[in-house]
Amino acid sequence: MLEQVIAAMETQLSNGPTCNNTAHGSTAINNCSSPVDSGHTEDSKTNLIVNYLPQNMTQEELKSLFGSIGEIESCKLVRDKITGQSLGYGFVNYVDPKDAEKAINTLNGLRLQTKTIKVSYARPSSASIRDANLYVSGLPKTMTQKELEQLFSQYGRIITSRILVDQVTGVSRGVGFIRFDKRIEAEEAIKGLNGQKPPGATEPITVKFANNPSQKNNQAILSQLYHSPNRRYPAPLAQQAQRFRTKSACSLRECIKFQKLCFGHPSFRLDNLLNMAYGVKSRFPPMTIDGMTSLAGINIPGHAGTGWCIFVYNLAPDADESILWQMFGPFGAVTNVKVIRDFNTNKCKGFGFVTMTNYDEAAMAIASLNGYRLGDRVLQVSFKTNKTHKA
DNA sequence: TCGTATT
């Protein structure tokens, strides 16, 4: 029950104007695209940690996503022991190290709803790496993430860094986080930097251990949801459009939200925005269409109990599951994707299926992606009908 | 002016 409430709140919050760690495109990428390179031979080459997962993503969805790469030995979504809420990260252990490497290469940076997930090798579990996260305040507003890292890197290996920014203006709020590899490194950084002035700064900074995430209470979220003005005053359309042209936009959902604002304006057609901002990287070779042409017909959406099954047609022969995750993931909870392949050639037969949990998200995905140009192909996307069943 | 990274 609580989880449903939280999920509903997340849905609401996800309609906000910005995505996590995407206020600065390049900064966010840096933060998410540098898998931890252990450099120790005893480190696992099969076990991955996955960070920045959507709040409502389940362990089953995590397994489904990463299982599309290769056989999984084990998979765990970490949840709060008391509330059961997802803590937004999990572990995936593959059978084959090559699949782990492939998962990093293909899934790191994947956008799911409002999140950009990070996929990297898990460090060996140890007490020494826990509670190594620092909260830093009083930073000069001009300080960049890189400069912040330079300041702290003298005390140890930095796992993540972040500077919080104003959601509207994008300007630094003067506070940030530094996560070290070891807690002892974080302790030394506090000793060395708390109360000190960074080079060129006029005010000293405060460095302390960050709050423990488990201390968060749901009341704070509820208060945030109901009292904060979730609506930002919309910037002029051209100004917003610039965000998409400069690739700083982060998700299909953002494109869709923006497209609603621009409805009817020919320069801001959704397919154009998607191709501009989403950058689905594929130039699939042409393919002869054989069969599957009689799709027009009964159009009764198929609800299979486990979710809403969506039919995707006109995929290229080399299409794989990851492209379906990339396209549909931003719209909401995706529980499963499947590319239908020829048994002998292992090439995609031109279609696949996507299962989504929520009707409205599935409907939005269909409305947005039907007719979407993927490479040189125009996709047909609809709810799966009985017609697609073949005995 | 505190987001959610070690099972």
mmCIF file of C-alpha atoms (C1' of nucleotides) in Angstrom:
data_model
loop_
_atom_site.group_PDB
_atom_site.id
_atom_site.type_symbol
_atom_site.label_atom_id
_atom_site.label_comp_id
_atom_site.label_asym_id
_atom_site.label_seq_id
_atom_site.Cartn_x
_atom_site.Cartn_y
_atom_site.Cartn_z
ATOM 1 C CA MET A 1 0.000 0.000 0.000
ATOM 2 C CA LEU A 2 2.682 2.426 1.040
ATOM 3 C CA GLU A 3 4.626 1.483 -2.007
ATOM 4 C CA GLN A 4 1.690 2.352 -4.224
ATOM 5 C CA VAL A 5 1.425 5.740 -2.610
ATOM 6 C CA ILE A 6 5.100 6.317 -3.122
ATOM 7 C CA ALA A 7 4.879 5.160 -6.706
ATOM 8 C CA ALA A 8 2.024 7.542 -7.321
ATOM 9 C CA MET A 9 3.996 10.355 -5.807
ATOM 10 C CA GLU A 10 6.935 9.493 -7.981
ATOM 11 C CA THR A 11 4.732 9.653 -11.018
ATOM 12 C CA GLN A 12 3.663 13.104 -9.994
ATOM 13 C CA LEU A 13 7.153 14.244 -9.240
ATOM 14 C CA SER A 14 8.447 12.828 -12.467
ATOM 15 C CA ASN A 15 6.255 15.270 -14.301
ATOM 16 C CA GLY A 16 8.493 18.015 -13.052
ATOM 17 C CA PRO A 17 10.573 20.034 -15.448
ATOM 18 C CA THR A 18 13.950 18.472 -14.973
ATOM 19 C CA CYS A 19 15.565 15.113 -14.647
ATOM 20 C CA ASN A 20 18.012 13.988 -12.037
ATOM 21 C CA ASN A 21 21.571 15.012 -12.653
ATOM 22 C CA THR A 22 20.757 16.396 -16.034
ATOM 23 C CA ALA A 23 20.813 20.073 -15.279
ATOM 24 C CA HIS A 24 24.205 20.106 -16.880
ATOM 25 C CA GLY A 25 24.423 17.593 -19.646
ATOM 26 C CA SER A 26 28.134 16.979 -19.580
ATOM 27 C CA THR A 27 28.365 16.992 -15.825
ATOM 28 C CA ALA A 28 25.698 14.408 -15.530
ATOM 29 C CA ILE A 29 27.320 12.213 -18.114
ATOM 30 C CA ASN A 30 30.607 12.391 -16.285
ATOM 31 C CA ASN A 31 28.894 11.388 -13.140
ATOM 32 C CA CYS A 32 27.269 8.394 -14.747
ATOM 33 C CA SER A 33 29.677 7.195 -17.355
ATOM 34 C CA SER A 34 32.765 6.396 -15.374
ATOM 35 C CA PRO A 35 32.385 2.854 -14.163
ATOM 36 C CA VAL A 36 34.578 2.206 -11.201
ATOM 37 C CA ASP A 37 37.729 0.587 -12.449
ATOM 38 C CA SER A 38 38.932 -1.495 -9.593
ATOM 39 C CA GLY A 39 42.392 -2.349 -10.800
ATOM 40 C CA HIS A 40 42.523 -5.174 -8.286
ATOM 41 C CA THR A 41 42.731 -8.695 -9.544
ATOM 42 C CA GLU A 42 40.546 -10.000 -6.751
ATOM 43 C CA ASP A 43 37.664 -7.767 -7.795
ATOM 44 C CA SER A 44 34.717 -9.439 -9.393
ATOM 45 C CA LYS A 45 34.401 -9.101 -13.145
ATOM 46 C CA THR A 46 30.809 -10.303 -13.131
ATOM 47 C CA ASN A 47 29.170 -8.334 -10.338
ATOM 48 C CA LEU A 48 27.726 -4.932 -11.184
ATOM 49 C CA ILE A 49 26.205 -2.164 -9.131
ATOM 50 C CA VAL A 50 23.407 -0.241 -10.761
ATOM 51 C CA ASN A 51 22.698 3.254 -9.456
ATOM 52 C CA TYR A 52 20.055 5.910 -10.035
ATOM 53 C CA LEU A 53 17.243 3.470 -10.701
ATOM 54 C CA PRO A 54 13.689 4.877 -10.878
ATOM 55 C CA GLN A 55 11.991 4.760 -7.495
ATOM 56 C CA ASN A 56 9.219 2.458 -8.648
ATOM 57 C CA MET A 57 11.432 -0.037 -10.474
ATOM 58 C CA THR A 58 11.149 -3.538 -9.077
ATOM 59 C CA GLN A 59 13.745 -6.261 -8.769
ATOM 60 C CA GLU A 60 11.928 -8.178 -11.461
ATOM 61 C CA GLU A 61 12.174 -5.237 -13.836
ATOM 62 C CA LEU A 62 15.845 -4.887 -13.007
ATOM 63 C CA LYS A 63 16.388 -8.535 -13.797
ATOM 64 C CA SER A 64 14.390 -8.236 -16.981
ATOM 65 C CA LEU A 65 16.434 -5.278 -18.150
ATOM 66 C CA PHE A 66 19.827 -6.788 -17.412
ATOM 67 C CA GLY A 67 18.741 -10.269 -18.382
ATOM 68 C CA SER A 68 18.401 -8.997 -21.934
ATOM 69 C CA ILE A 69 22.199 -8.863 -22.039
ATOM 70 C CA GLY A 70 23.018 -12.353 -20.816
ATOM 71 C CA GLU A 71 22.462 -14.999 -18.196
ATOM 72 C CA ILE A 72 22.211 -13.594 -14.692
ATOM 73 C CA GLU A 73 23.598 -15.495 -11.727
ATOM 74 C CA SER A 74 21.850 -13.285 -9.188
ATOM 75 C CA CYS A 75 20.099 -9.956 -9.008
ATOM 76 C CA LYS A 76 19.086 -7.808 -6.064
ATOM 77 C CA LEU A 77 17.333 -4.504 -5.721
ATOM 78 C CA VAL A 78 18.315 -2.907 -2.422
ATOM 79 C CA ARG A 79 15.362 -1.797 -0.340
ATOM 80 C CA ASP A 80 14.935 0.030 2.928
ATOM 81 C CA LYS A 81 14.685 -2.588 5.644
ATOM 82 C CA ILE A 82 11.827 -0.806 7.391
ATOM 83 C CA THR A 83 9.683 0.728 4.665
ATOM 84 C CA GLY A 84 10.573 -1.627 1.829
ATOM 85 C CA GLN A 85 11.130 1.320 -0.460
ATOM 86 C CA SER A 86 13.728 0.973 -3.155
ATOM 87 C CA LEU A 87 16.945 2.742 -2.284
ATOM 88 C CA GLY A 88 17.487 3.364 -5.958
ATOM 89 C CA TYR A 89 20.301 0.938 -6.544
ATOM 90 C CA GLY A 90 20.885 -2.739 -6.952
ATOM 91 C CA PHE A 91 23.300 -5.466 -7.930
ATOM 92 C CA VAL A 92 23.440 -7.698 -10.956
ATOM 93 C CA ASN A 93 25.832 -10.622 -11.027
ATOM 94 C CA TYR A 94 26.330 -12.263 -14.401
ATOM 95 C CA VAL A 95 27.539 -15.757 -15.129
ATOM 96 C CA ASP A 96 29.879 -14.534 -17.864
ATOM 97 C CA PRO A 97 32.252 -11.580 -17.305
ATOM 98 C CA LYS A 98 31.795 -10.659 -20.951
ATOM 99 C CA ASP A 99 28.109 -10.039 -20.319
ATOM 100 C CA ALA A 100 28.945 -7.797 -17.382
ATOM 101 C CA GLU A 101 31.213 -5.773 -19.613
ATOM 102 C CA LYS A 102 28.548 -5.649 -22.296
ATOM 103 C CA ALA A 103 25.979 -4.469 -19.754
ATOM 104 C CA ILE A 104 28.226 -1.575 -18.773
ATOM 105 C CA ASN A 105 28.786 -0.654 -22.390
ATOM 106 C CA THR A 106 25.148 -0.824 -23.408
ATOM 107 C CA LEU A 107 23.129 0.060 -20.313
ATOM 108 C CA ASN A 108 25.249 2.630 -18.496
ATOM 109 C CA GLY A 109 23.645 6.004 -19.113
ATOM 110 C CA LEU A 110 20.293 4.505 -20.092
ATOM 111 C CA ARG A 111 17.441 6.862 -19.364
ATOM 112 C CA LEU A 112 14.552 5.369 -17.461
ATOM 113 C CA GLN A 113 11.744 7.738 -16.575
ATOM 114 C CA THR A 114 13.412 10.706 -14.899
ATOM 115 C CA LYS A 115 16.609 8.861 -14.141
ATOM 116 C CA THR A 116 19.850 8.186 -15.941
ATOM 117 C CA ILE A 117 21.101 4.892 -14.612
ATOM 118 C CA LYS A 118 24.728 4.189 -13.901
ATOM 119 C CA VAL A 119 26.171 0.749 -14.406
ATOM 120 C CA SER A 120 29.613 -0.074 -13.052
ATOM 121 C CA TYR A 121 31.560 -2.857 -11.444
ATOM 122 C CA ALA A 122 30.710 -3.375 -7.805
ATOM 123 C CA ARG A 123 33.575 -2.988 -5.412
ATOM 124 C CA PRO A 124 34.078 -5.875 -2.985
ATOM 125 C CA SER A 125 31.690 -5.369 -0.111
ATOM 126 C CA SER A 126 33.498 -4.071 2.917
ATOM 127 C CA ALA A 127 32.835 -2.038 6.020
ATOM 128 C CA SER A 128 35.639 0.291 4.982
ATOM 129 C CA ILE A 129 33.712 1.641 2.002
ATOM 130 C CA ARG A 130 30.511 2.406 3.902
ATOM 131 C CA ASP A 131 29.537 5.848 5.167
ATOM 132 C CA ALA A 132 32.102 7.528 2.970
ATOM 133 C CA ASN A 133 29.771 10.211 1.613
ATOM 134 C CA LEU A 134 30.404 13.853 2.446
ATOM 135 C CA TYR A 135 28.099 16.856 2.369
ATOM 136 C CA VAL A 136 29.829 20.066 1.399
ATOM 137 C CA SER A 137 28.283 23.521 1.756
ATOM 138 C CA GLY A 138 29.450 27.082 1.358
ATOM 139 C CA LEU A 139 31.034 26.377 -1.996
ATOM 140 C CA PRO A 140 31.691 29.299 -4.306
ATOM 141 C CA LYS A 141 28.829 29.469 -6.799
ATOM 142 C CA THR A 142 31.342 29.453 -9.599
ATOM 143 C CA MET A 143 32.993 26.207 -8.555
ATOM 144 C CA THR A 144 32.519 23.390 -11.035
ATOM 145 C CA GLN A 145 32.194 19.706 -10.326
ATOM 146 C CA LYS A 146 35.659 19.180 -11.730
ATOM 147 C CA GLU A 147 37.124 21.820 -9.443
ATOM 148 C CA LEU A 148 35.316 20.274 -6.498
ATOM 149 C CA GLU A 149 36.864 16.913 -7.323
ATOM 150 C CA GLN A 150 40.296 18.475 -7.686
ATOM 151 C CA LEU A 151 39.959 19.969 -4.237
ATOM 152 C CA PHE A 152 39.003 16.677 -2.604
ATOM 153 C CA SER A 153 41.021 14.217 -4.669
ATOM 154 C CA GLN A 154 44.135 14.847 -2.568
ATOM 155 C CA TYR A 155 42.484 12.845 0.209
ATOM 156 C CA GLY A 156 41.595 9.746 -1.730
ATOM 157 C CA ARG A 157 39.756 8.148 -4.597
ATOM 158 C CA ILE A 158 36.454 9.827 -5.417
ATOM 159 C CA ILE A 159 33.591 7.542 -6.395
ATOM 160 C CA THR A 160 31.004 10.229 -7.134
ATOM 161 C CA SER A 161 30.706 13.951 -6.904
ATOM 162 C CA ARG A 162 27.805 16.295 -7.395
ATOM 163 C CA ILE A 163 26.993 19.962 -7.081
ATOM 164 C CA LEU A 164 23.334 20.768 -6.499
ATOM 165 C CA VAL A 165 21.876 23.407 -8.751
ATOM 166 C CA ASP A 166 18.784 25.593 -8.809
ATOM 167 C CA GLN A 167 16.223 23.748 -10.872
ATOM 168 C CA VAL A 168 15.112 26.842 -12.731
ATOM 169 C CA THR A 169 18.288 28.778 -13.345
ATOM 170 C CA GLY A 170 20.756 25.898 -13.270
ATOM 171 C CA VAL A 171 23.092 27.950 -11.113
ATOM 172 C CA SER A 172 25.014 26.253 -8.307
ATOM 173 C CA ARG A 173 23.407 26.244 -4.890
ATOM 174 C CA GLY A 174 26.821 26.119 -3.290
ATOM 175 C CA VAL A 175 26.300 22.675 -1.842
ATOM 176 C CA GLY A 176 27.389 19.290 -3.032
ATOM 177 C CA PHE A 177 28.431 15.749 -2.267
ATOM 178 C CA ILE A 178 31.681 13.846 -2.445
ATOM 179 C CA ARG A 179 31.714 10.100 -2.036
ATOM 180 C CA PHE A 180 35.119 8.591 -1.356
ATOM 181 C CA ASP A 181 36.151 5.004 -1.896
ATOM 182 C CA LYS A 182 37.001 4.618 1.794
ATOM 183 C CA ARG A 183 35.473 6.109 4.901
ATOM 184 C CA ILE A 184 38.949 6.895 6.248
ATOM 185 C CA GLU A 185 39.569 9.049 3.181
ATOM 186 C CA ALA A 186 36.385 10.970 3.911
ATOM 187 C CA GLU A 187 37.479 11.474 7.505
ATOM 188 C CA GLU A 188 40.801 12.894 6.368
ATOM 189 C CA ALA A 189 39.039 15.219 3.940
ATOM 190 C CA ILE A 190 36.906 16.603 6.764
ATOM 191 C CA LYS A 191 39.997 17.223 8.859
ATOM 192 C CA GLY A 192 41.778 18.903 5.991
ATOM 193 C CA LEU A 193 39.006 20.913 4.350
ATOM 194 C CA ASN A 194 36.242 21.693 6.846
ATOM 195 C CA GLY A 195 36.349 25.400 7.645
ATOM 196 C CA GLN A 196 38.980 26.038 4.989
ATOM 197 C CA LYS A 197 38.748 28.447 2.074
ATOM 198 C CA PRO A 198 39.166 26.870 -1.352
ATOM 199 C CA PRO A 199 41.761 28.617 -3.563
ATOM 200 C CA GLY A 200 40.380 31.983 -4.553
ATOM 201 C CA ALA A 201 37.318 31.703 -2.333
ATOM 202 C CA THR A 202 36.290 34.374 0.137
ATOM 203 C CA GLU A 203 34.306 32.137 2.467
ATOM 204 C CA PRO A 204 35.228 28.883 4.184
ATOM 205 C CA ILE A 205 33.398 25.688 3.277
ATOM 206 C CA THR A 206 31.712 23.226 5.593
ATOM 207 C CA VAL A 207 32.548 19.541 5.139
ATOM 208 C CA LYS A 208 30.714 16.867 7.095
ATOM 209 C CA PHE A 209 29.355 13.387 6.668
ATOM 210 C CA ALA A 210 26.173 13.343 4.656
ATOM 211 C CA ASN A 211 22.910 12.351 6.256
ATOM 212 C CA ASN A 212 22.080 8.693 6.174
ATOM 213 C CA PRO A 213 19.456 8.094 3.485
ATOM 214 C CA SER A 214 17.471 5.768 5.733
ATOM 215 C CA GLN A 215 16.600 8.707 7.965
ATOM 216 C CA LYS A 216 14.396 10.219 5.288
ATOM 217 C CA ASN A 217 10.751 10.178 6.226
ATOM 218 C CA ASN A 218 7.854 10.013 3.866
ATOM 219 C CA GLN A 219 6.171 13.004 5.428
ATOM 220 C CA ALA A 220 8.856 15.184 3.941
ATOM 221 C CA ILE A 221 8.072 13.847 0.503
ATOM 222 C CA LEU A 222 4.363 14.345 0.954
ATOM 223 C CA SER A 223 4.940 17.886 2.103
ATOM 224 C CA GLN A 224 7.133 18.495 -0.878
ATOM 225 C CA LEU A 225 4.552 17.055 -3.210
ATOM 226 C CA TYR A 226 1.584 19.004 -1.942
ATOM 227 C CA HIS A 227 3.112 22.306 -1.032
ATOM 228 C CA SER A 228 5.771 22.968 -3.589
ATOM 229 C CA PRO A 229 4.684 24.625 -6.799
ATOM 230 C CA ASN A 230 5.430 21.780 -9.144
ATOM 231 C CA ARG A 231 4.889 24.033 -12.104
ATOM 232 C CA ARG A 232 7.680 26.115 -13.418
ATOM 233 C CA TYR A 233 6.845 29.192 -15.376
ATOM 234 C CA PRO A 234 7.439 28.085 -18.949
ATOM 235 C CA ALA A 235 10.286 29.742 -20.772
ATOM 236 C CA PRO A 236 9.694 30.954 -24.292
ATOM 237 C CA LEU A 237 9.361 28.057 -26.670
ATOM 238 C CA ALA A 238 12.392 28.953 -28.712
ATOM 239 C CA GLN A 239 14.497 29.058 -25.590
ATOM 240 C CA GLN A 240 13.289 25.655 -24.539
ATOM 241 C CA ALA A 241 13.760 24.299 -28.013
ATOM 242 C CA GLN A 242 17.390 25.302 -27.806
ATOM 243 C CA ARG A 243 17.814 22.802 -25.003
ATOM 244 C CA PHE A 244 16.901 20.020 -27.348
ATOM 245 C CA ARG A 245 19.111 21.240 -30.128
ATOM 246 C CA THR A 246 22.070 21.350 -27.784
ATOM 247 C CA LYS A 247 21.449 17.816 -26.589
ATOM 248 C CA SER A 248 21.009 18.978 -23.037
ATOM 249 C CA ALA A 249 17.535 17.534 -22.956
ATOM 250 C CA CYS A 250 17.468 14.252 -21.182
ATOM 251 C CA SER A 251 14.387 12.239 -21.805
ATOM 252 C CA LEU A 252 11.540 11.429 -24.053
ATOM 253 C CA ARG A 253 9.277 12.471 -21.269
ATOM 254 C CA GLU A 254 10.755 15.935 -21.366
ATOM 255 C CA CYS A 255 10.297 16.030 -25.108
ATOM 256 C CA ILE A 256 6.714 15.015 -24.710
ATOM 257 C CA LYS A 257 6.041 17.607 -22.066
ATOM 258 C CA PHE A 258 7.609 20.218 -24.259
ATOM 259 C CA GLN A 259 5.733 19.012 -27.289
ATOM 260 C CA LYS A 260 2.473 19.550 -25.473
ATOM 261 C CA LEU A 261 3.433 23.168 -24.951
ATOM 262 C CA CYS A 262 4.137 23.524 -28.629
ATOM 263 C CA PHE A 263 1.176 21.607 -29.910
ATOM 264 C CA GLY A 264 0.304 22.605 -33.421
ATOM 265 C CA HIS A 265 3.526 24.391 -34.140
ATOM 266 C CA PRO A 266 5.095 22.675 -37.158
ATOM 267 C CA SER A 267 8.663 23.368 -36.069
ATOM 268 C CA PHE A 268 8.158 21.459 -32.886
ATOM 269 C CA ARG A 269 6.732 18.206 -34.092
ATOM 270 C CA LEU A 270 7.347 15.423 -31.628
ATOM 271 C CA ASP A 271 9.212 13.235 -34.075
ATOM 272 C CA ASN A 272 11.582 16.078 -34.834
ATOM 273 C CA LEU A 273 12.150 16.711 -31.162
ATOM 274 C CA LEU A 274 12.769 13.064 -30.515
ATOM 275 C CA ASN A 275 15.286 12.800 -33.284
ATOM 276 C CA MET A 276 16.980 15.965 -32.125
ATOM 277 C CA ALA A 277 17.082 15.315 -28.450
ATOM 278 C CA TYR A 278 16.934 11.616 -27.921
ATOM 279 C CA GLY A 279 19.619 10.712 -30.410
ATOM 280 C CA VAL A 280 18.686 7.093 -30.867
ATOM 281 C CA LYS A 281 21.907 5.984 -32.362
ATOM 282 C CA SER A 282 21.186 3.721 -35.247
ATOM 283 C CA ARG A 283 21.480 3.631 -38.962
ATOM 284 C CA PHE A 284 19.934 0.346 -39.733
ATOM 285 C CA PRO A 285 20.332 -1.046 -43.239
ATOM 286 C CA PRO A 286 17.174 -1.378 -45.248
ATOM 287 C CA MET A 287 15.291 -4.612 -45.097
ATOM 288 C CA THR A 288 12.704 -6.324 -47.188
ATOM 289 C CA ILE A 289 9.363 -6.583 -45.515
ATOM 290 C CA ASP A 290 7.940 -10.038 -45.825
ATOM 291 C CA GLY A 291 4.594 -10.688 -44.292
ATOM 292 C CA MET A 292 3.216 -9.059 -41.186
ATOM 293 C CA THR A 293 1.563 -6.559 -43.447
ATOM 294 C CA SER A 294 -1.951 -7.328 -42.358
ATOM 295 C CA LEU A 295 -1.785 -5.526 -39.114
ATOM 296 C CA ALA A 296 -4.766 -3.289 -39.665
ATOM 297 C CA GLY A 297 -7.714 -4.888 -38.043
ATOM 298 C CA ILE A 298 -9.103 -5.487 -34.636
ATOM 299 C CA ASN A 299 -7.437 -3.120 -32.235
ATOM 300 C CA ILE A 300 -8.359 -4.327 -28.815
ATOM 301 C CA PRO A 301 -5.554 -3.570 -26.413
ATOM 302 C CA GLY A 302 -4.235 -6.728 -24.866
ATOM 303 C CA HIS A 303 -3.901 -6.705 -21.151
ATOM 304 C CA ALA A 304 -2.176 -9.898 -20.144
ATOM 305 C CA GLY A 305 -2.469 -9.526 -16.401
ATOM 306 C CA THR A 306 1.232 -8.813 -16.096
ATOM 307 C CA GLY A 307 0.888 -5.528 -17.923
ATOM 308 C CA TRP A 308 0.055 -3.935 -21.243
ATOM 309 C CA CYS A 309 1.692 -5.631 -24.188
ATOM 310 C CA ILE A 310 2.805 -3.332 -27.001
ATOM 311 C CA PHE A 311 3.571 -4.434 -30.538
ATOM 312 C CA VAL A 312 6.489 -2.735 -32.255
ATOM 313 C CA TYR A 313 6.846 -3.244 -35.972
ATOM 314 C CA ASN A 314 9.500 -2.402 -38.588
ATOM 315 C CA LEU A 315 12.565 -2.974 -36.449
ATOM 316 C CA ALA A 316 15.826 -3.551 -38.309
ATOM 317 C CA PRO A 317 17.431 -7.004 -38.559
ATOM 318 C CA ASP A 318 20.134 -6.059 -36.092
ATOM 319 C CA ALA A 319 17.760 -4.492 -33.585
ATOM 320 C CA ASP A 320 18.196 -5.749 -30.060
ATOM 321 C CA GLU A 321 16.436 -5.477 -26.709
ATOM 322 C CA SER A 322 18.415 -2.438 -25.662
ATOM 323 C CA ILE A 323 16.819 -0.279 -28.334
ATOM 324 C CA LEU A 324 13.390 -1.148 -26.980
ATOM 325 C CA TRP A 325 14.459 -0.273 -23.456
ATOM 326 C CA GLN A 326 15.857 2.995 -24.720
ATOM 327 C CA MET A 327 12.705 3.931 -26.554
ATOM 328 C CA PHE A 328 10.071 2.849 -24.045
ATOM 329 C CA GLY A 329 11.875 3.137 -20.720
ATOM 330 C CA PRO A 330 11.487 6.907 -20.493
ATOM 331 C CA PHE A 331 7.698 6.647 -20.640
ATOM 332 C CA GLY A 332 7.310 4.653 -17.453
ATOM 333 C CA ALA A 333 7.568 1.227 -15.925
ATOM 334 C CA VAL A 334 8.666 -1.327 -18.491
ATOM 335 C CA THR A 335 8.637 -4.891 -17.239
ATOM 336 C CA ASN A 336 9.793 -6.738 -20.307
ATOM 337 C CA VAL A 337 11.057 -6.293 -23.829
ATOM 338 C CA LYS A 338 11.483 -8.897 -26.539
ATOM 339 C CA VAL A 339 12.874 -8.800 -30.033
ATOM 340 C CA ILE A 340 11.546 -11.612 -32.191
ATOM 341 C CA ARG A 341 14.381 -13.277 -34.069
ATOM 342 C CA ASP A 342 14.705 -15.836 -36.819
ATOM 343 C CA PHE A 343 15.695 -19.151 -35.323
ATOM 344 C CA ASN A 344 18.440 -19.824 -37.859
ATOM 345 C CA THR A 345 19.932 -16.419 -38.582
ATOM 346 C CA ASN A 346 19.265 -14.894 -35.149
ATOM 347 C CA LYS A 347 18.332 -11.678 -36.944
ATOM 348 C CA CYS A 348 15.317 -9.677 -35.857
ATOM 349 C CA LYS A 349 12.258 -10.580 -37.898
ATOM 350 C CA GLY A 350 11.161 -6.968 -37.941
ATOM 351 C CA PHE A 351 9.095 -6.800 -34.814
ATOM 352 C CA GLY A 352 9.143 -7.069 -31.083
ATOM 353 C CA PHE A 353 7.098 -6.589 -27.928
ATOM 354 C CA VAL A 354 7.243 -4.322 -24.927
ATOM 355 C CA THR A 355 5.295 -4.837 -21.715
ATOM 356 C CA MET A 356 4.435 -1.825 -19.615
ATOM 357 C CA THR A 357 2.780 -1.842 -16.207
ATOM 358 C CA ASN A 358 0.556 1.211 -16.431
ATOM 359 C CA TYR A 359 -2.026 1.885 -19.063
ATOM 360 C CA ASP A 360 -1.522 5.634 -19.288
ATOM 361 C CA GLU A 361 2.204 5.293 -19.696
ATOM 362 C CA ALA A 362 1.762 2.620 -22.332
ATOM 363 C CA ALA A 363 -0.756 4.772 -24.168
ATOM 364 C CA MET A 364 1.588 7.733 -24.051
ATOM 365 C CA ALA A 365 4.443 5.619 -25.384
ATOM 366 C CA ILE A 366 2.310 4.361 -28.228
ATOM 367 C CA ALA A 367 0.969 7.787 -29.112
ATOM 368 C CA SER A 368 4.468 9.178 -29.113
ATOM 369 C CA LEU A 369 6.408 6.374 -30.769
ATOM 370 C CA ASN A 370 3.981 5.228 -33.440
ATOM 371 C CA GLY A 371 5.353 6.713 -36.633
ATOM 372 C CA TYR A 372 8.655 7.472 -34.989
ATOM 373 C CA ARG A 373 11.558 7.353 -37.373
ATOM 374 C CA LEU A 374 14.278 5.041 -36.119
ATOM 375 C CA GLY A 375 17.199 5.340 -38.479
ATOM 376 C CA ASP A 376 15.616 5.144 -41.907
ATOM 377 C CA ARG A 377 12.607 3.188 -40.702
ATOM 378 C CA VAL A 378 9.217 4.365 -39.592
ATOM 379 C CA LEU A 379 7.983 2.327 -36.671
ATOM 380 C CA GLN A 380 4.465 1.116 -36.143
ATOM 381 C CA VAL A 381 3.593 0.936 -32.491
ATOM 382 C CA SER A 382 0.302 -0.245 -31.063
ATOM 383 C CA PHE A 383 -1.210 -2.335 -28.354
ATOM 384 C CA LYS A 384 -0.737 -5.982 -29.201
ATOM 385 C CA THR A 385 -3.793 -7.562 -30.784
ATOM 386 C CA ASN A 386 -4.854 -11.157 -31.176
ATOM 387 C CA LYS A 387 -3.968 -10.881 -34.838
ATOM 388 C CA THR A 388 -0.294 -11.003 -34.001
ATOM 389 C CA HIS A 389 -0.643 -14.432 -32.494
ATOM 390 C CA LYS A 390 0.698 -17.115 -34.772
ATOM 391 C CA ALA A 391 0.102 -20.731 -34.033
ATOM 392 C "C1'" DT B 1 19.956 25.206 1.054
ATOM 393 C "C1'" DC B 2 21.252 17.110 1.951
ATOM 394 C "C1'" DG B 3 20.595 13.145 -2.969
ATOM 395 C "C1'" DT B 4 19.663 8.277 -2.467
ATOM 396 C "C1'" DA B 5 26.562 3.725 -4.030
ATOM 397 C "C1'" DT B 6 27.916 -1.971 -1.204
ATOM 398 C "C1'" DT B 7 23.821 -6.802 -0.961
#
